[in-house]
mmCIF file of C-alpha atoms in Angstrom:
data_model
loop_
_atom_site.group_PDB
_atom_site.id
_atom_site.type_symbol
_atom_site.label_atom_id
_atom_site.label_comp_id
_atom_site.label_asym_id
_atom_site.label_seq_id
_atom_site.Cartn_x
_atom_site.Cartn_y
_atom_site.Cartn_z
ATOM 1 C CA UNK A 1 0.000 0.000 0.000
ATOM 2 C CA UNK A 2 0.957 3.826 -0.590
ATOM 3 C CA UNK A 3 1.859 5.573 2.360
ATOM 4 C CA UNK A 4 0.728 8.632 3.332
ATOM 5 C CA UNK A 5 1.447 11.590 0.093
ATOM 6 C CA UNK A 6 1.702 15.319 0.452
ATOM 7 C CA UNK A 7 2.397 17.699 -2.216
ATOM 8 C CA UNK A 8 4.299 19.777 -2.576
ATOM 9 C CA UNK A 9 7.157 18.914 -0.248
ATOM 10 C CA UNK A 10 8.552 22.431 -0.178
ATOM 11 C CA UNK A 11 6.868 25.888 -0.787
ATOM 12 C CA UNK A 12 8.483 29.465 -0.401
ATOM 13 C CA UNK A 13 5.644 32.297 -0.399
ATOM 14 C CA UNK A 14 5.714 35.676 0.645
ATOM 15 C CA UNK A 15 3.999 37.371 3.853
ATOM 16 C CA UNK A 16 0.148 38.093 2.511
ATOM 17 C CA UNK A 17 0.103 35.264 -0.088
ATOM 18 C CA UNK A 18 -1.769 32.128 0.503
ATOM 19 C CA UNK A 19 -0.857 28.880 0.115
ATOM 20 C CA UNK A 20 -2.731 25.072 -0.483
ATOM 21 C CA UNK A 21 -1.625 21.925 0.535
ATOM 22 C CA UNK A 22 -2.314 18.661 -0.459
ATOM 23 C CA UNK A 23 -2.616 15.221 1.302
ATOM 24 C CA UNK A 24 -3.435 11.464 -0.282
ATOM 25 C CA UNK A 25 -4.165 9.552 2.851
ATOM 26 C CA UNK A 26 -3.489 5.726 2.401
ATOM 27 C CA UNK A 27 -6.100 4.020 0.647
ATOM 28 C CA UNK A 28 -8.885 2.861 2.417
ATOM 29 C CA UNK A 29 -8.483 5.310 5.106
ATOM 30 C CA UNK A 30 -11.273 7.988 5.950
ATOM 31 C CA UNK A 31 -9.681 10.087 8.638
ATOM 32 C CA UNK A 32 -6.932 12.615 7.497
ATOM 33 C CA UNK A 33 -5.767 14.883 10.213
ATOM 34 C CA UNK A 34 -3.268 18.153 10.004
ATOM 35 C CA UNK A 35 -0.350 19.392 12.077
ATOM 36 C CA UNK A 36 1.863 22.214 12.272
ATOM 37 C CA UNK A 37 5.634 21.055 13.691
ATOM 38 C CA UNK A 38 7.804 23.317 14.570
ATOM 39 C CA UNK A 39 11.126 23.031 16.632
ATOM 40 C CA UNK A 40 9.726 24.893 19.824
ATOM 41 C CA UNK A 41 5.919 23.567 19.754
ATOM 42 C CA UNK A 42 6.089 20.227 18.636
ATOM 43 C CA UNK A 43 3.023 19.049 17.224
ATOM 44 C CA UNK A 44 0.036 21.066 17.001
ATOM 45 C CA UNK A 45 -3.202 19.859 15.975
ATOM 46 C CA UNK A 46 -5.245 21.943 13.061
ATOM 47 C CA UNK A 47 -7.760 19.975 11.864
ATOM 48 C CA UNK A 48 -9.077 16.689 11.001
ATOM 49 C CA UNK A 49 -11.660 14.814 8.943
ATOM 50 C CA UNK A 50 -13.544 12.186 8.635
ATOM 51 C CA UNK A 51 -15.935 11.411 5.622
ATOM 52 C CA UNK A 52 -16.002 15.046 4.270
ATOM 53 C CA UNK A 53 -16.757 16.546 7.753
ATOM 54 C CA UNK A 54 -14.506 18.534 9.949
ATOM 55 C CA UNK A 55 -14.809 16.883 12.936
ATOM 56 C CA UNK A 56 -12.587 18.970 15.014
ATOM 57 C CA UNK A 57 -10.569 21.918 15.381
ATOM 58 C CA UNK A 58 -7.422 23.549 16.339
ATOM 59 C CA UNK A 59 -6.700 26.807 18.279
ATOM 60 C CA UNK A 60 -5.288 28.371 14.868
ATOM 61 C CA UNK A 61 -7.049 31.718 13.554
ATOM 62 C CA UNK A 62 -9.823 31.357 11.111
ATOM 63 C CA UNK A 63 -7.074 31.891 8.293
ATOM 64 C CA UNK A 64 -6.240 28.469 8.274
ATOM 65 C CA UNK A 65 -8.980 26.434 6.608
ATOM 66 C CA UNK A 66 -9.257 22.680 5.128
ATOM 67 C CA UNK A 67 -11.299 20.037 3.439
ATOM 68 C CA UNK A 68 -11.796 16.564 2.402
ATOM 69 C CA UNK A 69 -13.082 15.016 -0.795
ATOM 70 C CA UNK A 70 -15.005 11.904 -0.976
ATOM 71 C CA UNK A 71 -12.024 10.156 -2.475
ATOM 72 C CA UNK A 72 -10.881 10.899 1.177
ATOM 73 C CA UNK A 73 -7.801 13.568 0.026
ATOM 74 C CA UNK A 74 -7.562 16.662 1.914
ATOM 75 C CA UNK A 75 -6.346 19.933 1.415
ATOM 76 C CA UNK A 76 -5.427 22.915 3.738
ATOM 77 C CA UNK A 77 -5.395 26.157 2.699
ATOM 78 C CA UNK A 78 -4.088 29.047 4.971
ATOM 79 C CA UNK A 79 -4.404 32.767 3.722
ATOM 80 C CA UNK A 80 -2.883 36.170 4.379
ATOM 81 C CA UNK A 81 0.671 34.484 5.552
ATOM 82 C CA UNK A 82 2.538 35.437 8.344
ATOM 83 C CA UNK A 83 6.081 35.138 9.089
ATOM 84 C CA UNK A 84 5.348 33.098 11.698
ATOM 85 C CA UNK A 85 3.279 30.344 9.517
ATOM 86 C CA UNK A 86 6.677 29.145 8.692
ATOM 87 C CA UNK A 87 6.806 24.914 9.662
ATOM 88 C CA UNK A 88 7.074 21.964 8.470
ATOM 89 C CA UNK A 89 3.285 21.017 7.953
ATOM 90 C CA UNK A 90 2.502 17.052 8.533
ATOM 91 C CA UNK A 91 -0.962 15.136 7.238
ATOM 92 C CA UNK A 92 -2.019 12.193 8.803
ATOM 93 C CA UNK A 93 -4.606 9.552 7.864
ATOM 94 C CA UNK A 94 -6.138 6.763 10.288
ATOM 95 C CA UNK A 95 -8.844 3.966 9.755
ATOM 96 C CA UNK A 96 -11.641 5.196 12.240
ATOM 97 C CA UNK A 97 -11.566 7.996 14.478
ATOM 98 C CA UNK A 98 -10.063 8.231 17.924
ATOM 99 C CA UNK A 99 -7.509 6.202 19.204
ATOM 100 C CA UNK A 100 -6.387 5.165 16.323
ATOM 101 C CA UNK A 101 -2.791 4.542 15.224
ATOM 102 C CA UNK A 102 -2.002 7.689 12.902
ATOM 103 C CA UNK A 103 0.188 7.629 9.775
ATOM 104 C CA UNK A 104 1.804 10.201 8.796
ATOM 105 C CA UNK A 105 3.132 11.756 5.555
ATOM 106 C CA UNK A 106 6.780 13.338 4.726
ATOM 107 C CA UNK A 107 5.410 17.051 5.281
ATOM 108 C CA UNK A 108 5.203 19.843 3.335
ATOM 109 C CA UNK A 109 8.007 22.529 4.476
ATOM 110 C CA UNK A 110 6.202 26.401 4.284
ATOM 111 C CA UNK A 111 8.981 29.205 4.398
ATOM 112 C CA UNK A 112 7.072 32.805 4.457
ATOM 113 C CA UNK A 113 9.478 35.040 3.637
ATOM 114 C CA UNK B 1 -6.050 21.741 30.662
ATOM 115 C CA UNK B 2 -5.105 18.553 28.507
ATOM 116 C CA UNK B 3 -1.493 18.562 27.963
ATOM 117 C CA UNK B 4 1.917 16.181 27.585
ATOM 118 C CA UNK B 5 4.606 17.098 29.061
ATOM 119 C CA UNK B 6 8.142 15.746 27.771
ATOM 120 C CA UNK B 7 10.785 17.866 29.742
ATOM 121 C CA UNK B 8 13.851 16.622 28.413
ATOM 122 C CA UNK B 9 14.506 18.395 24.754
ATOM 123 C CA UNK B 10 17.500 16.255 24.641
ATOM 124 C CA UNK B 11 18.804 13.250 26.402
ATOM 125 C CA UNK B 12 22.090 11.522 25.112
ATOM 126 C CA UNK B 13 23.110 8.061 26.640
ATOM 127 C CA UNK B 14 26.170 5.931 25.639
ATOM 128 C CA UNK B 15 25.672 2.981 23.888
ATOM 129 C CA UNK B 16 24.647 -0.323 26.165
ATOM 130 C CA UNK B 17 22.939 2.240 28.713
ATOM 131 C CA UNK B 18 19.466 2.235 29.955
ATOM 132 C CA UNK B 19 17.305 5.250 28.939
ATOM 133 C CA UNK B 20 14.116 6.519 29.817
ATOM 134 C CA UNK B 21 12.637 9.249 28.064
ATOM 135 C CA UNK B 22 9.630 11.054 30.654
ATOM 136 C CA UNK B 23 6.127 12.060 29.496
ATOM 137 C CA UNK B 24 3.812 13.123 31.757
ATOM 138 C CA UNK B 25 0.335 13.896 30.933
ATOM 139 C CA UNK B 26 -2.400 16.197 32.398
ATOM 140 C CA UNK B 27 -6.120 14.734 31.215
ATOM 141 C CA UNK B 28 -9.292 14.315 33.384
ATOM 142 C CA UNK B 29 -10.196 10.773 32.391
ATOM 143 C CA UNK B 30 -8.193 7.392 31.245
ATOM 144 C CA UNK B 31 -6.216 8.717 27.900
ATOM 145 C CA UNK B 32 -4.751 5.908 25.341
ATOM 146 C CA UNK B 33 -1.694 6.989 25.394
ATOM 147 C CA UNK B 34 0.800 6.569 22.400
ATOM 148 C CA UNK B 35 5.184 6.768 21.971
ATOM 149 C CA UNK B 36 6.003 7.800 17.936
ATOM 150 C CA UNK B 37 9.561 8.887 16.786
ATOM 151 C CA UNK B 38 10.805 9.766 13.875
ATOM 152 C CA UNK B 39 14.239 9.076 12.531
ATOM 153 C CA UNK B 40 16.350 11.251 10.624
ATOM 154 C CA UNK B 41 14.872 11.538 7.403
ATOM 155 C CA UNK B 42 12.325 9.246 8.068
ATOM 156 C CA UNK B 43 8.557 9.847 8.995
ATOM 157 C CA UNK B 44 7.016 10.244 11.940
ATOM 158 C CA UNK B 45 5.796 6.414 13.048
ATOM 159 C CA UNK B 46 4.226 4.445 15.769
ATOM 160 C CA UNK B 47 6.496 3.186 18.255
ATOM 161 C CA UNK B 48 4.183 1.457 20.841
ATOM 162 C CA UNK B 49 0.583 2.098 22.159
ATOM 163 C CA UNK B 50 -0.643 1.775 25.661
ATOM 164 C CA UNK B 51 -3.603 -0.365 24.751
ATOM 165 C CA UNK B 52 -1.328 -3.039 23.192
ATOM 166 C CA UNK B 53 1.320 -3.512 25.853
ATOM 167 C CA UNK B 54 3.552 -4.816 23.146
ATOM 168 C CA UNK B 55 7.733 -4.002 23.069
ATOM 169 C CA UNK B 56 8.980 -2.526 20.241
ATOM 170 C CA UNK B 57 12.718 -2.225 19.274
ATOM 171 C CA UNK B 58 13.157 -3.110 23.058
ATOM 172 C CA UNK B 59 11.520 -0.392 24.686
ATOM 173 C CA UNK B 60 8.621 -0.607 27.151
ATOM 174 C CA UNK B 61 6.290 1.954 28.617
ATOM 175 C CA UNK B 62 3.884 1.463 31.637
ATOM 176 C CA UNK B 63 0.887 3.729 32.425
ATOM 177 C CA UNK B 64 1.346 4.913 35.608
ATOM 178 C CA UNK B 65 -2.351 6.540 36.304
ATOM 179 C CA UNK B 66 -1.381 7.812 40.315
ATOM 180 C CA UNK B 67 2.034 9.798 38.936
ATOM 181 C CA UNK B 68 0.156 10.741 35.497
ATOM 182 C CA UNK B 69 3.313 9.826 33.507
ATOM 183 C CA UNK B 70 4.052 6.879 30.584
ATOM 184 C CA UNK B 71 7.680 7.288 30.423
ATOM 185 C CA UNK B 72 9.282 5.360 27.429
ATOM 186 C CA UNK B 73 12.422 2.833 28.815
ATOM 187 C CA UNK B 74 15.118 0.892 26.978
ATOM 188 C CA UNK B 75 17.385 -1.178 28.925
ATOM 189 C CA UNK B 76 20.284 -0.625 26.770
ATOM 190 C CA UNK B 77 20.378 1.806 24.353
ATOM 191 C CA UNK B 78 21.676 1.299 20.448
ATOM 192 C CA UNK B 79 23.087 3.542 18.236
ATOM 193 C CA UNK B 80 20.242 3.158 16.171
ATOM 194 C CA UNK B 81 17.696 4.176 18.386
ATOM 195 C CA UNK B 82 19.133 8.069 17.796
ATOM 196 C CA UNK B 83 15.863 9.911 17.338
ATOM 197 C CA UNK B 84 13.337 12.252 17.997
ATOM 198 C CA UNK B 85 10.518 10.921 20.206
ATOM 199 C CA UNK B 86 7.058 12.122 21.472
ATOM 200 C CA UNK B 87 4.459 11.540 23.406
ATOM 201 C CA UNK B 88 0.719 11.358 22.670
ATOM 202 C CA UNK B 89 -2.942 10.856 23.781
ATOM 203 C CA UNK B 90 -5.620 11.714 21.549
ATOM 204 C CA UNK B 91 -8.604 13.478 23.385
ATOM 205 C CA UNK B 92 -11.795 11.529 23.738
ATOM 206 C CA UNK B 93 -15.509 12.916 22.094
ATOM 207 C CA UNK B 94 -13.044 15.226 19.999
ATOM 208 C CA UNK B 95 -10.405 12.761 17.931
ATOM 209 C CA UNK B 96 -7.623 15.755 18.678
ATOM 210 C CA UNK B 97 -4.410 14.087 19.503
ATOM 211 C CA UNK B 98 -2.234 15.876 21.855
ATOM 212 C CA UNK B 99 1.598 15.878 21.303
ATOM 213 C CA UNK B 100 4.743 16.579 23.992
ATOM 214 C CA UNK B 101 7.279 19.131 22.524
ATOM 215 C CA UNK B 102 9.351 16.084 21.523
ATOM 216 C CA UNK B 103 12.691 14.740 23.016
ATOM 217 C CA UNK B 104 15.902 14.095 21.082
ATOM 218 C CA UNK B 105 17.609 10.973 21.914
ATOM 219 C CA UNK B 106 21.353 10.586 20.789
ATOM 220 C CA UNK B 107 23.013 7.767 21.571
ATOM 221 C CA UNK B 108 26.954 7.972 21.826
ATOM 222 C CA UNK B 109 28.929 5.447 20.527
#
C-alpha cells in the first residue's frame, strides 16, 4: 500500500500570499488529520476529517482552513501568511476515528518570507 | 487543561545504557496513550501504544495513572535508536491528539 502523500514537499511564499496543501491519505483510510511542527511547539493539531466533515478543530485563527473530498484527500489552505506560519506542515490519515494509530506523511516545508 | 509534558529536549546516553525518556500527561479521564519517533529523514511512526502492551525495538512503557506519567524505557540503548521521540494521547468525544514538545535521543557510541 501507498503511504501517506503530500504535495508539494517544499513551498516558499511571501507574507500576505496564501498557500494550499495537499494530502493522499493511504487508501482505504477515511480520517486525514493536520499538524503544524515546529522546533519549539512540537506538534500542534489543526484539523481533522472524517468522511467530508470537519470533525474537530485547532486553536489556529480562522485563516487556516481545510477540506476533504469523498475520495478521502484533503487539502489545507491558509491565507494572508505570516512570518510566523513558517513549519514543516505534517498530514495524517487513520482507519476510524479516535484512538487510532495515525500515519503520517513526509510534510510539506512552508517558508514565508 | 489537557497537555503532555516531555521535559527533556535532549537526552544523550552511551551505547549499552538504559534510557528513559519522561512524558507526563495532564487529562481528566483514562487517555490511550501513544510513543512515535521519527528518525532522521524518516517519517514520523508508531512506536508502541498503551492499549497493546507490546515491546517494540526493546523499549517498554507502563501507564502509571497515580504519577500521570508513561515514560518510554530501553534497557540498553543502540546507536540506532538516535531519534526524535514524542508523546501522545488523543482526546476523547473530539479525535484531537495531543503531542509533547518532543525529546531528542542521541546515543553515543
Amino acid at each position: 500500500k501507498a503511504g501517506v502523500t503530500q504535495t508539494p514537499r517544499y513551498l516558499i511564499k511571501t507574507r500576505g500570499q496564501q498557500v494550499t496543501l495537499s494530502c493522499s491519505p493511504i487508501s482505504g483510510h477515511r480520517s486525514v488529520s493536520w499538524y503544524q511542527q515546529t522546533p519549539g511547539q512540537g506538534l500542534q493539531f489543526l484539523f481533522e476529517y472524517f468522511s467530508e466533515t470537519q470533525r474537530n478543530k485547532g486553536n489556529f485563527p480562522g485563516r487556516f482552513s481545510g477540506r476533504q473530498f469523498s475520495n478521502s484527500r484533503s487539502e489545507m489552505n491558509v491565507s494572508t501568511l505570516e512570518l510566523g506560519d513558517s513549519a514543516l506542515y505534517l498530514c495524517a490519515s487513520s482507519l476510524l476515528l479516535g484512538n487510532e494509530k495515525l500515519f503520517f506523511g513526509s510534510g510539506t516545508q512552508l517558508s514565508v518570507l | 487543561a489537557q497537555r503532555v509534558t516531555q521535559p527533556e529536549k535532549l537526552l544523550s546516553v552511551f551505547k549499552g545504557a538504559p534510557v528513559e525518556l519522561k512524558c507526563n500527561y495532564s487529562y481528566s479521564g483514562s487517555p490511550e496513550l501513544f510513543w512515535y519517533v521519527q528518525y532522521s529523514r524518516q517519517r514520523l511512526q508508531l512506536l508502541l501504544r498503551h492499549i497493546s502492551r507490546e515491546s517494540i525495538k526493546g523499549f517498554t512503557a507502563d501507564l502509571n495513572k497515580g504519577e500521570t506519567s508513561f515514560h518510554l524505557k530501553k534497557p540498553f540503548a543502540q546507536e540506532e535508536d538516535s531519534a526524535m521521540y514524542y508523546c501522545a494521547f488523543p482526546t476523547s468525544g473530539t479525535y484531537k491528539y495531543i503531542f509533547g514538545t518532543g525529546t531528542r535521543l542521541k546515543v553515543l557510541a
